[in-house]
CSV table of C-alpha atoms in Angstrom, one decimal:
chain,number,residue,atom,x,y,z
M,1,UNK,CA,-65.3,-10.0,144.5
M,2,UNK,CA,-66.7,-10.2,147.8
M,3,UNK,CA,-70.8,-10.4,148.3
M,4,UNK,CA,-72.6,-10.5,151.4
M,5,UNK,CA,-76.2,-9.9,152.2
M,6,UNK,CA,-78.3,-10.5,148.8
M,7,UNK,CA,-77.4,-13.4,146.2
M,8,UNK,CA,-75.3,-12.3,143.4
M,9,UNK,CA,-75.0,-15.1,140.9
M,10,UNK,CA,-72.0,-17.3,140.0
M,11,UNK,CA,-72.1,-16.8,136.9
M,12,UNK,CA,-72.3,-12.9,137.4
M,13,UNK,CA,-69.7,-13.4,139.6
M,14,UNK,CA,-67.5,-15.6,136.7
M,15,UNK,CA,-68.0,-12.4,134.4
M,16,UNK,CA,-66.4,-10.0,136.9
M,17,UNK,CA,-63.3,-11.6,137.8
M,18,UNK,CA,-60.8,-11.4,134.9
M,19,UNK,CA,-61.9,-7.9,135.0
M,20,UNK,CA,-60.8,-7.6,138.6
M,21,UNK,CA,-57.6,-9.5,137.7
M,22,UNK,CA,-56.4,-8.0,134.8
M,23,UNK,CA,-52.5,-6.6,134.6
M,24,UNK,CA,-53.5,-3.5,132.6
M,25,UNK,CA,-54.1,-0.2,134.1
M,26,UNK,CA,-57.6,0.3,133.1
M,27,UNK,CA,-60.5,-2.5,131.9
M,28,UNK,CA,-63.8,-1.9,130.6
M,29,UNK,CA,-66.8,-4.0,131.4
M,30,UNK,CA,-69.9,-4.1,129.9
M,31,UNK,CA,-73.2,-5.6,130.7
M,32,UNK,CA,-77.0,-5.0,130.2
M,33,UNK,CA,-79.1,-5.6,133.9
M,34,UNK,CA,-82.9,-6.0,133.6
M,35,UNK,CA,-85.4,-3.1,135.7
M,36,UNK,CA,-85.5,-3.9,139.4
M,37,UNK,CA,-82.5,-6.1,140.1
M,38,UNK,CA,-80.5,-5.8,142.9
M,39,UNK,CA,-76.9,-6.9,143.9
M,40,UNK,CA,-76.6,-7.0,146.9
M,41,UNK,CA,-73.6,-5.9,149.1
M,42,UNK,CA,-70.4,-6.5,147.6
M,43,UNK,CA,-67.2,-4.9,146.8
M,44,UNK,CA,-64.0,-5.3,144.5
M,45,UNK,CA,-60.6,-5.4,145.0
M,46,UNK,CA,-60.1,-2.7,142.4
M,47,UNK,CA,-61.7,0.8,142.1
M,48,UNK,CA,-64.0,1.0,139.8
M,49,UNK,CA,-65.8,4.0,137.9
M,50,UNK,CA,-69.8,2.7,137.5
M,51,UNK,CA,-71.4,4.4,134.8
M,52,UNK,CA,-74.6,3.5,132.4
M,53,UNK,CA,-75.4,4.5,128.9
M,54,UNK,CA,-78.9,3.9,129.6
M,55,UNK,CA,-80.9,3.8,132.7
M,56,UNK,CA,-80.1,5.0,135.9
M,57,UNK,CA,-78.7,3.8,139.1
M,58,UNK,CA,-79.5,3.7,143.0
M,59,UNK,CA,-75.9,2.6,144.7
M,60,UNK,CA,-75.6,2.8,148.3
M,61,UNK,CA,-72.0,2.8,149.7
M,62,UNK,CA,-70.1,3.8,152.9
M,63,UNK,CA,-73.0,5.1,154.2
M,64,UNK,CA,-74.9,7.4,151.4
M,65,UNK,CA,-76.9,6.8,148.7
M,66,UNK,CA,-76.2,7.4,145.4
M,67,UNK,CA,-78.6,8.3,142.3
M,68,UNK,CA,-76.1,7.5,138.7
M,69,UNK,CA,-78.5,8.7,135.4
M,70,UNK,CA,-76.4,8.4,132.2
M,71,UNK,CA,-74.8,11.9,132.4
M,72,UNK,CA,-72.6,11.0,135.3
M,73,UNK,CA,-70.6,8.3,137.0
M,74,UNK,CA,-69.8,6.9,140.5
M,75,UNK,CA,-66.1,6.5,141.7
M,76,UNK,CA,-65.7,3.9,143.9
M,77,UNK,CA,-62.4,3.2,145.8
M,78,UNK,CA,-61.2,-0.7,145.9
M,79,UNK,CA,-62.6,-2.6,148.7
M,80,UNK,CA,-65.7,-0.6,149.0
M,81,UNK,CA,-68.6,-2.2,150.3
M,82,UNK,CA,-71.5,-1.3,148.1
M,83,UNK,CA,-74.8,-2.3,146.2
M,84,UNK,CA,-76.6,-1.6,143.5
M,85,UNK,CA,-80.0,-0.9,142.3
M,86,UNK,CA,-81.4,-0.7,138.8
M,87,UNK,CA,-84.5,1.5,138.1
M,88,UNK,CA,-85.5,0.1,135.0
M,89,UNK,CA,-83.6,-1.6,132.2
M,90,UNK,CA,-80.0,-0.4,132.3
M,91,UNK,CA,-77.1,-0.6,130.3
M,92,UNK,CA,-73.9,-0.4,132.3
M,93,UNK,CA,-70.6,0.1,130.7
M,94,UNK,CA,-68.0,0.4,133.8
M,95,UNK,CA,-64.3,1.1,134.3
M,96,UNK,CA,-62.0,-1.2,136.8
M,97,UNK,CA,-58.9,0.8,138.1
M,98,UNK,CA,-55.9,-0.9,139.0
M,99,UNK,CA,-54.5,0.8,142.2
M,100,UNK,CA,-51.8,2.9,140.4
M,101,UNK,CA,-54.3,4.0,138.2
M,102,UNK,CA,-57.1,4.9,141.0
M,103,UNK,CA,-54.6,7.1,143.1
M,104,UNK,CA,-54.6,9.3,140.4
M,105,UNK,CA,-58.3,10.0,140.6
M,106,UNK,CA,-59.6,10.6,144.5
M,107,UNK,CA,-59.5,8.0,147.7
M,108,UNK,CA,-63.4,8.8,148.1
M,109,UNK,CA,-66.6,7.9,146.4
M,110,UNK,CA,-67.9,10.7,144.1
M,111,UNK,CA,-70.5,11.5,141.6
M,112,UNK,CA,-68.5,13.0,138.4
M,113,UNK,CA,-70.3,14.6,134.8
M,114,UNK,CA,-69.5,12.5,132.1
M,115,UNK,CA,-68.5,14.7,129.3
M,116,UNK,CA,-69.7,13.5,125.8
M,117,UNK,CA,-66.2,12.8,125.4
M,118,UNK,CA,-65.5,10.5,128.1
M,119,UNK,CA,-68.8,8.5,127.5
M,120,UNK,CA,-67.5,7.9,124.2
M,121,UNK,CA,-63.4,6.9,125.8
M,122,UNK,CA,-65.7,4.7,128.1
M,123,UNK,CA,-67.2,2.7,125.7
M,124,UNK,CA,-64.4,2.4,123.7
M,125,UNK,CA,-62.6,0.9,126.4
M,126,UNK,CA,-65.3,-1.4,127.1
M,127,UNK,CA,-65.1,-2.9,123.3
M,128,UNK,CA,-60.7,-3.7,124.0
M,129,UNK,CA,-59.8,-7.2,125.0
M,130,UNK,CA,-58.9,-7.6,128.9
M,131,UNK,CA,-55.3,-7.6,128.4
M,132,UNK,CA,-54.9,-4.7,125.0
M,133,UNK,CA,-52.1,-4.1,123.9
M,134,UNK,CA,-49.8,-2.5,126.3
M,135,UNK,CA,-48.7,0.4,123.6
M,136,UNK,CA,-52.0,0.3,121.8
M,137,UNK,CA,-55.3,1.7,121.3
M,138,UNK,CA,-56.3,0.2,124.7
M,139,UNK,CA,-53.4,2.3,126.6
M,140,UNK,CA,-54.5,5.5,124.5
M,141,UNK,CA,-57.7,5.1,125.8
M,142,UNK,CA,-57.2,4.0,129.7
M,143,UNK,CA,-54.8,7.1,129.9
M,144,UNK,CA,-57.6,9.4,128.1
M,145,UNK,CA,-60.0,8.0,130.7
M,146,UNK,CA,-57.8,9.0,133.6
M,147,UNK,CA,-57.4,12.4,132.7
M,148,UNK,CA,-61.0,12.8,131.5
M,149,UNK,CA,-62.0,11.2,135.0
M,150,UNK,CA,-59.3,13.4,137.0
M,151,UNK,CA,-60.6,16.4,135.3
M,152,UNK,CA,-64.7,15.8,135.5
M,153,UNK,CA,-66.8,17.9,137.8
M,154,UNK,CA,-67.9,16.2,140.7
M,155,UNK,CA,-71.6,16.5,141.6
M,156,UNK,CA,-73.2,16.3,144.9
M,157,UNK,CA,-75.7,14.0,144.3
M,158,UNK,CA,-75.2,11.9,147.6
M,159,UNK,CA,-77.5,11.6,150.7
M,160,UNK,CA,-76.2,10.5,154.3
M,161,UNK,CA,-77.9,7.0,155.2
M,162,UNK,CA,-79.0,6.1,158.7
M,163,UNK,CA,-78.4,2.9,160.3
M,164,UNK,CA,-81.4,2.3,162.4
M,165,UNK,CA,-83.8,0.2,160.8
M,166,UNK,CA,-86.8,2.3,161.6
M,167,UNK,CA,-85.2,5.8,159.9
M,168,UNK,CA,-84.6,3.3,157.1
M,169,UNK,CA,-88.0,2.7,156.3
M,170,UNK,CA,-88.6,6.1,156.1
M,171,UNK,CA,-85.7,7.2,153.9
M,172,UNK,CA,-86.3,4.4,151.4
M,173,UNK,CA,-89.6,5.5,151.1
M,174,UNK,CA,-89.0,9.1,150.4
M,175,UNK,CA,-86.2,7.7,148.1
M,176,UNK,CA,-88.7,6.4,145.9
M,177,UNK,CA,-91.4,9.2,146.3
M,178,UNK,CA,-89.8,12.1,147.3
M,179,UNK,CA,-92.3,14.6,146.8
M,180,UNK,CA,-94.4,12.6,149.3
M,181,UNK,CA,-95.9,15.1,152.2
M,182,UNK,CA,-96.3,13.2,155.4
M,183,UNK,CA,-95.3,15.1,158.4
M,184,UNK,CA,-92.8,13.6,160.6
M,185,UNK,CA,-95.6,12.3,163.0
M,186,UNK,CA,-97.3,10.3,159.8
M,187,UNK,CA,-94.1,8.6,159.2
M,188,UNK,CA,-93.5,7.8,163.1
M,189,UNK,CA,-96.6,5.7,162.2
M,190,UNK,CA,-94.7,4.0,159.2
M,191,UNK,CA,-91.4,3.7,161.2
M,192,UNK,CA,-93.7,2.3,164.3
M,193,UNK,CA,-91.9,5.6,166.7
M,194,UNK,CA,-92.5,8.9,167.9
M,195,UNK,CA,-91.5,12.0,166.0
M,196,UNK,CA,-89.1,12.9,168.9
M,197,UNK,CA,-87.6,9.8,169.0
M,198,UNK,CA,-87.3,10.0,164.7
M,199,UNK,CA,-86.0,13.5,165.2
M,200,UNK,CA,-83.1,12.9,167.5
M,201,UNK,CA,-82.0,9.8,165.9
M,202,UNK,CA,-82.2,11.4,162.4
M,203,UNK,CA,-79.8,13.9,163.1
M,204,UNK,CA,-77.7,11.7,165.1
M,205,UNK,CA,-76.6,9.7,162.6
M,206,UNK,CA,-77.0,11.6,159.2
M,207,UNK,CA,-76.0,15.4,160.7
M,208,UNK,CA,-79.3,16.5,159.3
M,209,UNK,CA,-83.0,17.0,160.9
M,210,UNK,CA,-85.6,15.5,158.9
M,211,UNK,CA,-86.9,18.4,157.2
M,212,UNK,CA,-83.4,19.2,155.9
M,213,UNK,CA,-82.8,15.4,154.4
M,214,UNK,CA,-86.1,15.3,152.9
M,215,UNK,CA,-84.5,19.0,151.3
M,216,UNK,CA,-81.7,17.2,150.1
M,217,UNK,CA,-83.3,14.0,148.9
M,218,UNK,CA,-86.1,16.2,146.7
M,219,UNK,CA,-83.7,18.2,145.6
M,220,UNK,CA,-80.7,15.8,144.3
M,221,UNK,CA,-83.5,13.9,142.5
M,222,UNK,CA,-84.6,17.4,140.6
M,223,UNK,CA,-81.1,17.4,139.6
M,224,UNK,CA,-81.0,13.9,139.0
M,225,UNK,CA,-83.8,14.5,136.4
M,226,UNK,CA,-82.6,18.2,135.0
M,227,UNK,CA,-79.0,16.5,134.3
M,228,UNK,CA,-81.7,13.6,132.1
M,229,UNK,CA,-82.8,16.9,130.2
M,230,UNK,CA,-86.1,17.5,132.2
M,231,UNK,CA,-87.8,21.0,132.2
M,232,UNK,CA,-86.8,23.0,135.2
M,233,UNK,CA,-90.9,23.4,135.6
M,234,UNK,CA,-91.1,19.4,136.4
M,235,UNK,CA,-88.1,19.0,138.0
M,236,UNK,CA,-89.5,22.3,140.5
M,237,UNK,CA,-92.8,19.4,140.8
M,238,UNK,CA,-90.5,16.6,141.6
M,239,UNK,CA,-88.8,18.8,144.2
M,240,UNK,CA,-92.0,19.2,145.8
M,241,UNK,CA,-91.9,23.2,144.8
M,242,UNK,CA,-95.3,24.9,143.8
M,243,UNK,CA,-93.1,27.9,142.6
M,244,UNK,CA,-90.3,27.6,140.1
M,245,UNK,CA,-88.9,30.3,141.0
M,246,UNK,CA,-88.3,29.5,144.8
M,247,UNK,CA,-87.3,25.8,143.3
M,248,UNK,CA,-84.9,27.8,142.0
M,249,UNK,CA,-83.6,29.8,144.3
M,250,UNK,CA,-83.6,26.8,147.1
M,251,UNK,CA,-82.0,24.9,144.3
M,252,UNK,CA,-79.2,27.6,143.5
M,253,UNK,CA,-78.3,27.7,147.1
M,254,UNK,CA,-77.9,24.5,147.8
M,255,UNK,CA,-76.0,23.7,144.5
M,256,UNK,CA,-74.4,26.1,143.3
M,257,UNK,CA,-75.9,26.8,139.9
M,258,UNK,CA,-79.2,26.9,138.2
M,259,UNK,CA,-81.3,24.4,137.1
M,260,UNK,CA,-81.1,25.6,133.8
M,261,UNK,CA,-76.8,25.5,134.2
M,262,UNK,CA,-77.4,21.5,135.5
M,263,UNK,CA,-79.8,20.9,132.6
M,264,UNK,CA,-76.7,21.8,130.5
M,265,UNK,CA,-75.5,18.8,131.9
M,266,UNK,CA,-77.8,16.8,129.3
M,267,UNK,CA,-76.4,16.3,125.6
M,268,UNK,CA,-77.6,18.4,123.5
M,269,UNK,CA,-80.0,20.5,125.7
M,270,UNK,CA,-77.6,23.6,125.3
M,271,UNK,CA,-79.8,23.8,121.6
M,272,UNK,CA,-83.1,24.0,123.1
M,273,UNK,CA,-81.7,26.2,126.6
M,274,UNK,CA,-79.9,28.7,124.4
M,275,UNK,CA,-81.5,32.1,124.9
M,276,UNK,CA,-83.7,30.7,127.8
M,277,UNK,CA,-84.5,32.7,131.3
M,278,UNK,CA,-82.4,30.9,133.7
């Protein structure tokens, strides 16, 4: 593993390696991270498939930024530079790739569903030894993974990240409170620049203007939260929408589906969605 920027410990460091090493095709790692800690920068020489039974995620990498609750998973080619947030407590349970396993899956990061089935196959393969049994239980359950992984749905729950330091205070910020309402002129303030000069560097390096990223940022975390099993009515709030119907509407064409089809996402909520206006 290689870190750069903030301190990852030895020790955590010591846990990771044989996991990075190991001659079988897939390994499972599993380890419990208190709220608020941070990695750092670092990246692996193998893929890996970063996924949480409990809590949820903020991973920035190659440029976006990533929000991981419990109902989906992060690919992440070898090599890639990347860091990770927890917001809260979170119990990660993770899946290292060895190269001829990960060019079966996609050379990109992506944000996958994690069927009830694989979340199960995941843990599973967390509880095997390092090096299982090459015609065992262990091999059952790496190949079950792959497929399972291979066949996911991917999600688009990433952002475009700029590099300049002043967009960055404003992105963070909106990260963390999305619904917040300051104009782009009450952010210049924040950012310590004009609103022109915000504008044309926001859509210089992320493609988007701001109104359009702050879109994008409200609305992945609505589907962030609907995928958790959250009422379409909050989630509409969390967007920033008065009017759950145009949340919906903004939130169909920009995704795909409803927010009642993501909130399907969430085990179990088909029961309580069944026969519901979507």
């Amino acid at each position: 593993m290689v870190t750069t920027g903030q301190f990852l410990s030895p020790t955590r460091q010591a846990e990771i390696q044989p996991f990075e090493t190991a001659p079988r095709s897939i390994v499972g790692f599993a380890c419990d991270y208190p709220s608020g800690l941070s990695s750092g920068f670092h990246s692996h020489p193998r893929a890996q498939l970063l996924y949480a039974i409990a809590g949820v995620m903020r991973v920035e990498a190659q440029g976006s930024s990533y929000v991981i609750p419990p109902t989906t998973a992060l690919f992440l080619p070898a090599d890639a530079q990347h860091s990770v947030s927890m917001e809260g407590p979170v119990a990660m349970r993770e899946l290292f790739l060895r190269e001829d396993a990960a060019t079966q899956i996609s050379g990109d990061p992506k944000v996958i569903a994690v069927s009830g089935l694989l979340r199960e196959v995941i843990i599973a393969a967390c509880a095997e030894p390092v090096e299982w049994e090459p015609h065992g239980r262990g091999y059952h359950l790496a190949e079950l993974a792959l497929d399972e992984i291979a066949k996911a749905t991917p999600l688009p729950l990433s952002l475009p990240l700029p590099r300049d330091a002043r967009l960055r205070r404003v992105v963070f910020a909106l990260l963390d409170h999305p619904h917040d309402q300051k104009s782009l002129e009450e952010w210049g303030e924040v950012a310590n620049a004009s609103s022109r000069t915000l504008a044309r560097v926001f859509r210089a390096e992320t493609g988007l203007s701001f109104r359009q990223w702050r879109q994008q940022a409200r609305l992945t975390k609505a589907l962030s939260a609907l995928t958790m099993g959250t009422h379409p009515a909050k989630a509409a709030s969390i967007a920033g929408f008065d009017s759950v119907p145009a949340f919906g509407a903004a939130f169909r064409a920009f995704f795909g589906i409803t927010p009642g089809q993501a909130r399907l996402l969430y085990p179990g909520a088909g029961r309580k969605t069944r026969g519901a206006k979507r």
